[in-house]
């Protein structure tokens, strides 16, 4: 039996991130349980959530799971400065069950809302998209008020094992690696 060329072998070894669309959600009756909430570092939280989902998939020997993200603008009164301030709150959900359809609980976003969501997602894509090494596809829609952006995450076939990958975040995609000078004044070592 002839071995597959290296490029084909690597292609088979990649997992996938597939956008399933936006779905309705309610703050007082969540479609999925919130697993992470953040108001500061969304980049880190999306990566942590992806890592935790992959970890659970590997531990449960599941082939795929669901990652969902929602965000909304909130306002709080800053007593120190005597004025209201706006911030974005992020809720991140995931399920390591391939059969979990709980995100559909409150129905899909209606056509008018879907068009609005597509415009918002297109605008967001201009600014940020998360790619993950060893996975095709990106996370580039982050939901909105009362809407969750849902992704199906499928593991690479036969590549990830619990002893090798569980508990470890996936490495950054090549375009996300920073190779410039350090900002803390320290020298890098080889």
mmCIF file of C-alpha atoms in Angstrom:
data_model
loop_
_atom_site.group_PDB
_atom_site.id
_atom_site.type_symbol
_atom_site.label_atom_id
_atom_site.label_comp_id
_atom_site.label_asym_id
_atom_site.label_seq_id
_atom_site.Cartn_x
_atom_site.Cartn_y
_atom_site.Cartn_z
ATOM 1 C CA UNK A 1 0.000 0.000 0.000
ATOM 2 C CA UNK A 2 1.447 3.341 -1.062
ATOM 3 C CA UNK A 3 1.678 6.105 1.546
ATOM 4 C CA UNK A 4 -0.246 9.288 0.879
ATOM 5 C CA UNK A 5 1.841 12.321 -0.074
ATOM 6 C CA UNK A 6 2.533 14.582 2.903
ATOM 7 C CA UNK A 7 0.050 17.277 1.776
ATOM 8 C CA UNK A 8 -2.823 14.794 1.520
ATOM 9 C CA UNK A 9 -1.914 13.286 4.879
ATOM 10 C CA UNK A 10 -2.028 16.720 6.524
ATOM 11 C CA UNK A 11 -5.343 17.540 4.834
ATOM 12 C CA UNK A 12 -6.943 14.407 6.305
ATOM 13 C CA UNK A 13 -5.548 15.281 9.727
ATOM 14 C CA UNK A 14 -7.327 18.629 9.955
ATOM 15 C CA UNK A 15 -10.467 19.164 11.955
ATOM 16 C CA UNK A 16 -13.117 21.705 11.026
ATOM 17 C CA UNK A 17 -14.987 24.700 12.407
ATOM 18 C CA UNK A 18 -18.330 25.147 10.620
ATOM 19 C CA UNK A 19 -20.676 28.101 11.172
ATOM 20 C CA UNK A 20 -24.237 26.825 11.804
ATOM 21 C CA UNK A 21 -25.869 30.253 11.923
ATOM 22 C CA UNK A 22 -27.387 32.542 14.512
ATOM 23 C CA UNK A 23 -30.019 31.316 16.898
ATOM 24 C CA UNK A 24 -32.275 33.139 19.358
ATOM 25 C CA UNK A 25 -31.407 33.130 23.041
ATOM 26 C CA UNK A 26 -32.974 34.608 26.171
ATOM 27 C CA UNK A 27 -31.015 35.961 29.132
ATOM 28 C CA UNK A 28 -33.548 34.543 31.599
ATOM 29 C CA UNK A 29 -33.897 31.167 29.832
ATOM 30 C CA UNK A 30 -30.620 30.233 28.156
ATOM 31 C CA UNK A 31 -30.654 27.729 25.299
ATOM 32 C CA UNK A 32 -27.298 26.380 26.532
ATOM 33 C CA UNK A 33 -25.598 26.837 29.907
ATOM 34 C CA UNK A 34 -23.034 29.674 29.944
ATOM 35 C CA UNK A 35 -19.569 28.231 30.586
ATOM 36 C CA UNK A 36 -17.442 31.407 30.329
ATOM 37 C CA UNK A 37 -18.324 35.071 30.766
ATOM 38 C CA UNK A 38 -15.916 37.878 30.088
ATOM 39 C CA UNK A 39 -15.823 41.627 29.705
ATOM 40 C CA UNK A 40 -12.107 42.148 29.050
ATOM 41 C CA UNK A 41 -10.156 39.774 26.836
ATOM 42 C CA UNK A 42 -12.402 38.182 24.253
ATOM 43 C CA UNK A 43 -9.483 36.869 22.196
ATOM 44 C CA UNK A 44 -8.232 34.824 25.120
ATOM 45 C CA UNK A 45 -11.704 33.634 26.137
ATOM 46 C CA UNK A 46 -12.597 32.328 22.667
ATOM 47 C CA UNK A 47 -9.285 30.430 22.559
ATOM 48 C CA UNK A 48 -9.790 29.064 26.098
ATOM 49 C CA UNK A 49 -13.342 27.953 25.256
ATOM 50 C CA UNK A 50 -12.169 26.254 22.050
ATOM 51 C CA UNK A 51 -9.422 24.482 24.013
ATOM 52 C CA UNK A 52 -11.853 23.340 26.702
ATOM 53 C CA UNK A 53 -14.295 22.045 24.066
ATOM 54 C CA UNK A 54 -11.519 20.126 22.272
ATOM 55 C CA UNK A 55 -10.363 18.768 25.638
ATOM 56 C CA UNK A 56 -13.883 17.518 26.474
ATOM 57 C CA UNK A 57 -14.310 16.020 23.000
ATOM 58 C CA UNK A 58 -11.051 14.080 23.355
ATOM 59 C CA UNK A 59 -11.869 12.954 26.910
ATOM 60 C CA UNK A 60 -15.377 11.818 25.872
ATOM 61 C CA UNK A 61 -14.132 10.219 22.659
ATOM 62 C CA UNK A 62 -16.652 12.352 20.729
ATOM 63 C CA UNK A 63 -16.121 13.327 17.111
ATOM 64 C CA UNK A 64 -17.725 16.779 17.263
ATOM 65 C CA UNK A 65 -19.348 19.327 19.518
ATOM 66 C CA UNK A 66 -20.894 22.784 19.551
ATOM 67 C CA UNK A 67 -19.341 26.169 20.357
ATOM 68 C CA UNK A 68 -21.637 29.201 20.738
ATOM 69 C CA UNK A 69 -20.879 32.855 21.427
ATOM 70 C CA UNK A 70 -23.073 35.805 22.387
ATOM 71 C CA UNK A 71 -22.252 39.401 23.177
ATOM 72 C CA UNK A 72 -24.160 42.490 24.147
ATOM 73 C CA UNK A 73 -23.487 46.089 25.028
ATOM 74 C CA UNK A 74 -24.162 46.963 28.651
ATOM 75 C CA UNK A 75 -23.965 50.204 30.584
ATOM 76 C CA UNK A 76 -22.852 50.800 34.136
ATOM 77 C CA UNK A 77 -22.575 53.967 36.181
ATOM 78 C CA UNK A 78 -18.991 54.834 37.054
ATOM 79 C CA UNK A 79 -19.399 56.560 40.437
ATOM 80 C CA UNK A 80 -15.758 57.678 40.502
ATOM 81 C CA UNK A 81 -16.185 59.758 37.328
ATOM 82 C CA UNK A 82 -19.918 60.391 37.715
ATOM 83 C CA UNK A 83 -20.932 59.139 34.279
ATOM 84 C CA UNK A 84 -22.248 56.080 32.497
ATOM 85 C CA UNK A 85 -19.822 53.823 30.652
ATOM 86 C CA UNK A 86 -20.528 51.207 28.016
ATOM 87 C CA UNK A 87 -18.831 47.815 27.812
ATOM 88 C CA UNK A 88 -19.306 44.593 25.872
ATOM 89 C CA UNK A 89 -20.137 41.448 27.841
ATOM 90 C CA UNK A 90 -19.355 38.078 26.225
ATOM 91 C CA UNK A 91 -20.988 34.752 27.044
ATOM 92 C CA UNK A 92 -19.489 31.574 25.643
ATOM 93 C CA UNK A 93 -21.178 28.171 25.614
ATOM 94 C CA UNK A 94 -20.108 24.729 24.410
ATOM 95 C CA UNK A 95 -21.248 21.142 24.375
ATOM 96 C CA UNK A 96 -19.076 18.072 23.785
ATOM 97 C CA UNK A 97 -22.038 16.034 22.557
ATOM 98 C CA UNK A 98 -22.372 15.574 18.779
ATOM 99 C CA UNK A 99 -26.145 15.191 19.135
ATOM 100 C CA UNK A 100 -26.759 18.306 21.271
ATOM 101 C CA UNK A 101 -29.222 20.610 19.517
ATOM 102 C CA UNK A 102 -30.092 22.689 22.598
ATOM 103 C CA UNK A 103 -28.944 25.856 20.802
ATOM 104 C CA UNK A 104 -32.111 25.502 18.658
ATOM 105 C CA UNK A 105 -34.360 25.789 21.722
ATOM 106 C CA UNK A 106 -35.652 29.304 20.969
ATOM 107 C CA UNK A 107 -35.601 28.964 17.178
ATOM 108 C CA UNK A 108 -33.549 30.409 14.381
ATOM 109 C CA UNK A 109 -33.238 34.130 13.839
ATOM 110 C CA UNK A 110 -36.025 35.330 11.499
ATOM 111 C CA UNK A 111 -35.197 36.471 7.958
ATOM 112 C CA UNK A 112 -35.004 40.211 8.787
ATOM 113 C CA UNK A 113 -32.872 39.471 11.836
ATOM 114 C CA UNK A 114 -30.752 37.058 9.784
ATOM 115 C CA UNK A 115 -29.955 39.791 7.235
ATOM 116 C CA UNK A 116 -29.082 42.184 10.049
ATOM 117 C CA UNK A 117 -26.882 39.489 11.617
ATOM 118 C CA UNK A 118 -25.148 38.848 8.285
ATOM 119 C CA UNK A 119 -24.353 42.559 7.958
ATOM 120 C CA UNK A 120 -23.031 42.679 11.517
ATOM 121 C CA UNK A 121 -20.981 39.517 10.932
ATOM 122 C CA UNK A 122 -19.544 40.937 7.695
ATOM 123 C CA UNK A 123 -18.525 44.068 9.594
ATOM 124 C CA UNK A 124 -16.980 41.978 12.384
ATOM 125 C CA UNK A 125 -15.051 39.870 9.855
ATOM 126 C CA UNK A 126 -13.218 43.004 8.809
ATOM 127 C CA UNK A 127 -11.800 43.360 12.294
ATOM 128 C CA UNK A 128 -11.322 39.919 13.847
ATOM 129 C CA UNK A 129 -11.520 36.220 13.038
ATOM 130 C CA UNK A 130 -10.138 33.327 15.036
ATOM 131 C CA UNK A 131 -8.325 30.534 13.208
ATOM 132 C CA UNK A 132 -7.042 27.449 15.009
ATOM 133 C CA UNK A 133 -4.057 25.349 13.999
ATOM 134 C CA UNK A 134 -5.088 21.899 12.702
ATOM 135 C CA UNK A 135 -8.659 23.103 12.028
ATOM 136 C CA UNK A 136 -10.202 24.410 8.802
ATOM 137 C CA UNK A 137 -12.614 27.306 9.172
ATOM 138 C CA UNK A 138 -12.716 30.322 11.456
ATOM 139 C CA UNK A 139 -14.806 31.814 14.253
ATOM 140 C CA UNK A 140 -15.782 35.232 12.935
ATOM 141 C CA UNK A 141 -19.367 35.850 14.084
ATOM 142 C CA UNK A 142 -19.861 36.571 17.768
ATOM 143 C CA UNK A 143 -23.630 36.764 18.081
ATOM 144 C CA UNK A 144 -25.495 39.760 19.457
ATOM 145 C CA UNK A 145 -28.093 40.728 22.027
ATOM 146 C CA UNK A 146 -30.444 37.731 22.398
ATOM 147 C CA UNK A 147 -28.641 35.845 19.618
ATOM 148 C CA UNK A 148 -25.932 33.190 19.731
ATOM 149 C CA UNK A 149 -23.540 32.468 16.884
ATOM 150 C CA UNK A 150 -23.167 28.686 16.716
ATOM 151 C CA UNK A 151 -20.288 26.592 15.338
ATOM 152 C CA UNK A 152 -19.857 22.838 14.887
ATOM 153 C CA UNK A 153 -16.302 21.811 15.854
ATOM 154 C CA UNK A 154 -15.204 18.474 14.409
ATOM 155 C CA UNK A 155 -11.983 16.837 15.540
ATOM 156 C CA UNK A 156 -9.392 15.517 13.092
ATOM 157 C CA UNK A 157 -9.799 11.782 12.532
ATOM 158 C CA UNK A 158 -7.405 9.599 14.506
ATOM 159 C CA UNK A 159 -4.967 12.384 15.381
ATOM 160 C CA UNK A 160 -5.843 13.700 18.831
ATOM 161 C CA UNK A 161 -5.442 11.434 21.818
ATOM 162 C CA UNK A 162 -6.157 12.176 25.457
ATOM 163 C CA UNK A 163 -2.538 11.824 26.600
ATOM 164 C CA UNK A 164 -1.203 14.117 23.898
ATOM 165 C CA UNK A 165 -3.783 16.912 23.505
ATOM 166 C CA UNK A 166 -6.193 17.037 26.440
ATOM 167 C CA UNK A 167 -5.796 20.145 28.560
ATOM 168 C CA UNK A 168 -3.561 21.900 26.043
ATOM 169 C CA UNK A 169 -4.712 24.844 23.958
ATOM 170 C CA UNK A 170 -4.311 24.401 20.220
ATOM 171 C CA UNK A 171 -1.268 26.293 18.926
ATOM 172 C CA UNK A 172 -1.770 29.630 17.236
ATOM 173 C CA UNK A 173 -2.292 29.662 13.504
ATOM 174 C CA UNK A 174 0.871 30.809 11.640
ATOM 175 C CA UNK A 175 -0.587 34.215 10.747
ATOM 176 C CA UNK A 176 -1.279 34.893 14.442
ATOM 177 C CA UNK A 177 2.302 34.360 15.627
ATOM 178 C CA UNK A 178 4.032 37.592 16.613
ATOM 179 C CA UNK A 179 7.728 37.619 15.799
ATOM 180 C CA UNK A 180 8.489 41.296 16.345
ATOM 181 C CA UNK A 181 10.465 42.933 19.147
ATOM 182 C CA UNK A 182 9.440 42.437 22.756
ATOM 183 C CA UNK A 183 7.609 45.329 24.394
ATOM 184 C CA UNK A 184 8.857 44.549 27.926
ATOM 185 C CA UNK A 185 12.517 45.401 27.257
ATOM 186 C CA UNK A 186 13.746 41.868 27.926
ATOM 187 C CA UNK A 187 15.948 40.048 25.448
ATOM 188 C CA UNK A 188 14.778 36.838 23.841
ATOM 189 C CA UNK A 189 16.899 33.712 24.253
ATOM 190 C CA UNK A 190 17.403 30.804 21.897
#
